[in-house]
Amino acid sequence: MLLPVLVLTGIGVVAAVGLGIAARVFYVKEDPRIKGVLDILPGANCGGCGFAGCSACAEAIVRGEAEANACVVGQTEVAQEVALYLGMAPVGSEPRIACPDCQGGIRATRKYEYAGFDDCRAAVLYFQGHLICYHGCLGLGTCVKSCQFGAITMGEHGLPKFNPDLCVGCGACARNCPKGIISLISEKTKILHWNQYTECLAPCRQKCPAQINIPKYIQHIKRGEYEQALLTIKERNPMPLSIGRVCPEPCALACRRTINDEPVAINYLKRFVADWEMNSGKRLHIPVGPSTGKRVAVVGGGPGGLSAAFYLRRLGHDVTIYDKMPALGGMLRYGIPEYRLPKKVLDWEIEGILNLGITATTGVEFGKDFNMEFLRAKGFDAIFIAVGAWREQELKMEGTDLHGVYSGIAFLEQLHSGRDVSVGRHVVVIGGGNTAIDAARSSLRMQAETVTIVYRRSRDEMPANPAEIVAAEEENVKFRFLSAPLEIIGEGGHVTGLKIQGMKLGDPDPSGRRRPVAIEGSEEMIECDTIIQAVGQSPNLDFLSFDGQPNLQVTRRNTIDASEDTLQTDLPYVFTGGDCFTGPALVVDAIAAGRFAARSIHYYLMEGRIPPIEDRQKGFIEESLHKSIAGVPTRSRVHEPVVSLEDRLGTFTEVEGTIDQEDARYESQRCLNCGIYCYDHDLELQRLAEGSSDNLEIQRK
Amino acid sequence: MDLIYLAIAAIFVNNILLAQYLGNCPFCGVSKRINTSIGMAAAVIFVATLASMFTWGAYYYILEPYDLEFIMTLTFILIIAALVQFVEIFMKKQSKGLYNSLGIYLPLITTNCAVMGIALLNITHEFGFVDMLVFSFASATGFGLAIVLFAGVRERLLLSPVPRAMQGTAIALVTAGIMSLAFLGFAGMAQ
């Protein structure tokens, strides 16, 4: 009995000594936390985390290359244990869930029925798919079979439905989808992603500067899921209350329903859900990422700055906004009149943004009270400059210094600051943009008897929002088109009239608009006691001349110079966006710039480099331009309630109201929920016309 | 020539998985994707060959001279476990990528009955050192061949309409049975 015991013990000792020596010889210095995390992980080695084995996953987690919830098998309990072990906040792990890009729409024509195939991959391998649409979901349910967690089911109309509560983000469905229309989405991804040409983008999404997933939020409204609709909007636009009131809807111009009847009232729907939140008395929970320990200063509290602050905060950065005005909002507060955007609405919206944990310091001017050196000394890792375009261009003519002559921006800013400002009985506004219209309509509300807008081009060339022009006409603002100001006439130091000259339209100028040409001998006088000049604006970059301020490059258009692809200036830690980068543009453009800057700043702070966006969608995707949408019945769009003309004048009460729930439901049903190829019958007709009637051959090519 | 027959017999006719039915756990558990099955196959080939050398040596130079054959199983378990640990330590130092990619498979092989089975069969068949080496390598290769082929079949099964009740392990076991029958066709090629 002794011998076998001795032999086994001997072999054991030899093995132990051998392993001991091996452990010393082949010693690998390893972070002990890796083993700690490895011990917590369930050791299934399934590969669902995207790493080669659990030890590789543990290494990635410890190095910060993966989230604490990277293990898809362990789910929440393991994630929390890992987070606790590594000293991270338990909520610090950000879940990723699978989402399909194809919304379905009214499905493109089915070309073949595949007897024997019930798998998308097989269908793609054999015929490259069986719908005319090359982007969309084939609906054969490969993703359903791939999901080990029962999170996907086939819904109506052959589209998969995803249950976010069951999805663990393993990515099996995304790997197995042959069309690549399923992706793993986290809150961070939603913020950092920018549209690409390779995506199946509905025309409205292509035209929206903020890139809001319009079809998605409208479908949520259709189903009565207002919270989901609003969260979808806030993925790309933190100010739906304001934008829902002031946006000229470039998206609606591209709406495919315009082929049939009228565009979907997209902005009314946005305003409806935004107002639904405000009127509900409670705020939706907006997820904020785990703290990164990085600090960002945002200079300018307008829509661009607020948008950047909102998304930077959601990405986990510590943000402070600095603004020269007493209250945040920028041009939304000081440029847009109360009757279009009530201040209490704007206040509620800004409060929601600041509630995420953003600090704001107002009443301090960049370049006077503080500068970039000051911000760097305070420990800010990056600076975002969004100071807008507050400098008004002035007409070069006699009489601009007379009493009763205002600049449009200054006029509106004084009005909305509550400072003493008054107009006379007869007001003339020079210009054709939104500022001119706002100044004219505000003057009417300040008891002016007549208000005349003088514009040197025709009505078609006016850059103001068409809806605003119509509203001004309804309120009896007079228009003098094709008229250019020549001289301001005054008496006793006060303005008494404006001398104008008739114009005619000549050849188009570089902007594409026809150039006005003066008509000799057509001068005339308009009698007035107030003149408001609103002929253009540009950024006020005086702060650049402040002593000790690092220099930023300025373009010939007097805007801050920066990379279009990153918004990074020649100082690597300084970014810019909005009107001070592009010149005057829409509010929604500034909102978009804020998110884009947040993306760049995040990458700059976290990775030290800003990855370029591949196939970034800038222009319209040609395949989405259709000539017909067969089978869609005509249905007129809803109209929002407006205050009667009598009740408008003499008061700054909000003119336009919000549509009710019934109208919102009706309008949401008008949305075709389209992608690039839905309804593409034209393409098919074109192929037939070219004699390629053999569909099979076409598909095989 | 005999060595070639031995190898063919080990790989095809007496396939460790499909004829001896050893190593069933990884066969079912790690055969859902071809990539992972290839990793498992490589690990088994490496460990089985190395373990066979050591267990064969231990048997003929320690156990047999002292009439201790009855503790063969215990001894082999000890040797294989120590060896796998050694391989793990070595690979972690020399090939971190391979170590990471094998992940949990390597420790799992410690208790893999295919490896143990090959080691025991070497003794049962009374192989010499070279025969043992060829048999071990070929048997492990047979394991690898079966698991990779099986993973291919299982990937294809995903494309097929399988009744719900038969999906997953159920259809896998039925398929394994059919594969065993197919491997019976190799009988007669070699003994």
CSV table of C-alpha atoms in Angstrom, one decimal, chain B residues 48-189:
chain,number,residue,atom,x,y,z
B,48,ALA,CA,-3.6,14.6,-26.3
B,49,THR,CA,-0.3,14.0,-28.1
B,50,LEU,CA,1.7,15.5,-25.3
B,51,ALA,CA,-0.3,13.8,-22.5
B,52,SER,CA,0.0,10.4,-24.3
B,53,MET,CA,3.8,10.8,-24.3
B,54,PHE,CA,4.0,11.4,-20.6
B,55,THR,CA,1.4,8.9,-19.5
B,56,TRP,CA,3.0,6.2,-21.7
B,57,GLY,CA,6.3,7.0,-20.1
B,58,ALA,CA,4.9,7.0,-16.7
B,59,TYR,CA,3.2,3.6,-17.2
B,60,TYR,CA,6.1,1.8,-18.7
B,61,TYR,CA,8.9,3.3,-16.6
B,62,ILE,CA,7.2,3.8,-13.2
B,63,LEU,CA,3.9,1.8,-12.9
B,64,GLU,CA,4.7,-1.4,-14.7
B,65,PRO,CA,8.2,-2.1,-13.2
B,66,TYR,CA,6.7,-1.7,-9.7
B,67,ASP,CA,3.4,-3.6,-10.5
B,68,LEU,CA,1.4,-0.4,-9.9
B,69,GLU,CA,-0.9,-0.7,-13.0
B,70,PHE,CA,-3.9,-0.5,-10.7
B,71,ILE,CA,-3.3,3.2,-10.0
B,72,MET,CA,-3.0,3.9,-13.7
B,73,THR,CA,-6.2,6.0,-13.9
B,74,LEU,CA,-5.3,8.1,-10.9
B,75,THR,CA,-1.8,8.6,-12.2
B,76,PHE,CA,-3.0,9.6,-15.7
B,77,ILE,CA,-5.4,12.1,-14.2
B,78,LEU,CA,-2.6,13.7,-12.2
B,79,ILE,CA,-0.3,13.8,-15.2
B,80,ILE,CA,-2.8,15.2,-17.6
B,81,ALA,CA,-4.0,17.9,-15.1
B,82,ALA,CA,-0.4,19.0,-14.4
B,83,LEU,CA,0.4,19.0,-18.1
B,84,VAL,CA,-2.5,21.1,-19.0
B,85,GLN,CA,-1.6,23.6,-16.3
B,86,PHE,CA,1.9,23.7,-17.6
B,87,VAL,CA,0.7,24.2,-21.1
B,88,GLU,CA,-1.5,27.0,-19.9
B,89,ILE,CA,1.4,28.8,-18.1
B,90,PHE,CA,3.7,28.3,-21.1
B,91,MET,CA,1.1,29.6,-23.6
B,92,LYS,CA,0.2,32.6,-21.5
B,93,LYS,CA,3.9,33.7,-21.6
B,94,GLN,CA,4.7,32.7,-25.2
B,95,SER,CA,1.5,33.1,-27.1
B,96,LYS,CA,-1.0,35.4,-25.4
B,97,GLY,CA,-3.2,35.5,-28.4
B,98,LEU,CA,-3.6,31.8,-28.6
B,99,TYR,CA,-4.1,31.6,-24.8
B,100,ASN,CA,-6.8,34.2,-24.9
B,101,SER,CA,-8.5,32.6,-27.8
B,102,LEU,CA,-8.5,29.1,-26.2
B,103,GLY,CA,-9.9,30.7,-23.0
B,104,ILE,CA,-11.8,28.1,-21.0
B,105,TYR,CA,-11.3,25.3,-23.5
B,106,LEU,CA,-7.8,24.6,-22.2
B,107,PRO,CA,-8.8,23.9,-18.6
B,108,LEU,CA,-11.8,22.0,-19.8
B,109,ILE,CA,-9.4,19.6,-21.6
B,110,THR,CA,-8.1,18.6,-18.2
B,111,THR,CA,-11.2,16.6,-17.7
B,112,ASN,CA,-11.8,15.7,-21.4
B,113,CYS,CA,-12.4,12.0,-21.6
B,114,ALA,CA,-11.1,11.9,-25.2
B,115,VAL,CA,-7.6,12.8,-23.9
B,116,MET,CA,-7.9,10.4,-21.1
B,117,GLY,CA,-9.3,7.8,-23.4
B,118,ILE,CA,-6.5,8.1,-25.9
B,119,ALA,CA,-4.0,7.7,-23.0
B,120,LEU,CA,-5.7,4.6,-21.7
B,121,LEU,CA,-6.1,3.1,-25.2
B,122,ASN,CA,-2.3,3.5,-25.8
B,123,ILE,CA,-1.8,1.1,-22.8
B,124,THR,CA,-4.6,-1.2,-23.7
B,125,HIS,CA,-3.2,-1.7,-27.3
B,126,GLU,CA,0.3,-2.1,-25.9
B,127,PHE,CA,1.7,0.3,-28.4
B,128,GLY,CA,5.4,1.1,-28.7
B,129,PHE,CA,6.5,4.7,-28.4
B,130,VAL,CA,6.2,5.5,-32.2
B,131,ASP,CA,2.9,3.7,-32.5
B,132,MET,CA,1.7,5.5,-29.5
B,133,LEU,CA,2.7,8.8,-30.9
B,134,VAL,CA,1.0,8.1,-34.3
B,135,PHE,CA,-2.1,6.7,-32.7
B,136,SER,CA,-2.4,9.6,-30.2
B,137,PHE,CA,-1.9,12.3,-32.9
B,138,ALA,CA,-4.3,10.5,-35.3
B,139,SER,CA,-7.0,9.9,-32.7
B,140,ALA,CA,-6.9,13.6,-31.7
B,141,THR,CA,-7.0,14.5,-35.4
B,142,GLY,CA,-10.0,12.2,-35.8
B,143,PHE,CA,-11.6,14.1,-32.9
B,144,GLY,CA,-10.8,17.4,-34.7
B,145,LEU,CA,-12.1,16.2,-38.0
B,146,ALA,CA,-15.4,15.1,-36.4
B,147,ILE,CA,-16.0,18.2,-34.4
B,148,VAL,CA,-15.2,20.5,-37.4
B,149,LEU,CA,-17.4,18.5,-39.7
B,150,PHE,CA,-20.1,18.5,-37.1
B,151,ALA,CA,-19.8,22.3,-36.6
B,152,GLY,CA,-20.3,22.7,-40.4
B,153,VAL,CA,-23.4,20.6,-40.3
B,154,ARG,CA,-24.8,22.5,-37.4
B,155,GLU,CA,-24.2,25.8,-39.1
B,156,ARG,CA,-26.1,24.5,-42.1
B,157,LEU,CA,-28.8,23.2,-39.8
B,158,LEU,CA,-29.5,26.9,-38.8
B,159,LEU,CA,-30.6,27.4,-42.4
B,160,SER,CA,-32.9,24.5,-42.4
B,161,PRO,CA,-36.5,24.2,-41.2
B,162,VAL,CA,-36.1,22.1,-38.0
B,163,PRO,CA,-39.2,21.3,-36.0
B,164,ARG,CA,-39.2,23.3,-32.8
B,165,ALA,CA,-39.1,20.3,-30.6
B,166,MET,CA,-36.0,19.0,-32.4
B,167,GLN,CA,-34.0,22.3,-32.4
B,168,GLY,CA,-30.7,22.6,-30.6
B,169,THR,CA,-29.1,19.7,-28.8
B,170,ALA,CA,-31.8,17.3,-29.9
B,171,ILE,CA,-31.1,17.6,-33.6
B,172,ALA,CA,-27.4,17.7,-32.8
B,173,LEU,CA,-27.5,14.3,-31.2
B,174,VAL,CA,-29.5,12.8,-34.1
B,175,THR,CA,-27.1,14.3,-36.5
B,176,ALA,CA,-24.2,12.9,-34.5
B,177,GLY,CA,-25.8,9.5,-34.7
B,178,ILE,CA,-26.2,9.7,-38.5
B,179,MET,CA,-22.5,10.9,-38.8
B,180,SER,CA,-21.5,7.8,-36.8
B,181,LEU,CA,-23.4,5.6,-39.3
B,182,ALA,CA,-21.6,7.4,-42.1
B,183,PHE,CA,-18.2,6.8,-40.5
B,184,LEU,CA,-19.1,3.1,-40.4
B,185,GLY,CA,-18.6,3.2,-44.1
B,186,PHE,CA,-14.9,3.5,-43.5
B,187,ALA,CA,-14.8,0.1,-41.9
B,188,GLY,CA,-12.6,-2.2,-44.0
B,189,MET,CA,-10.1,0.5,-44.9
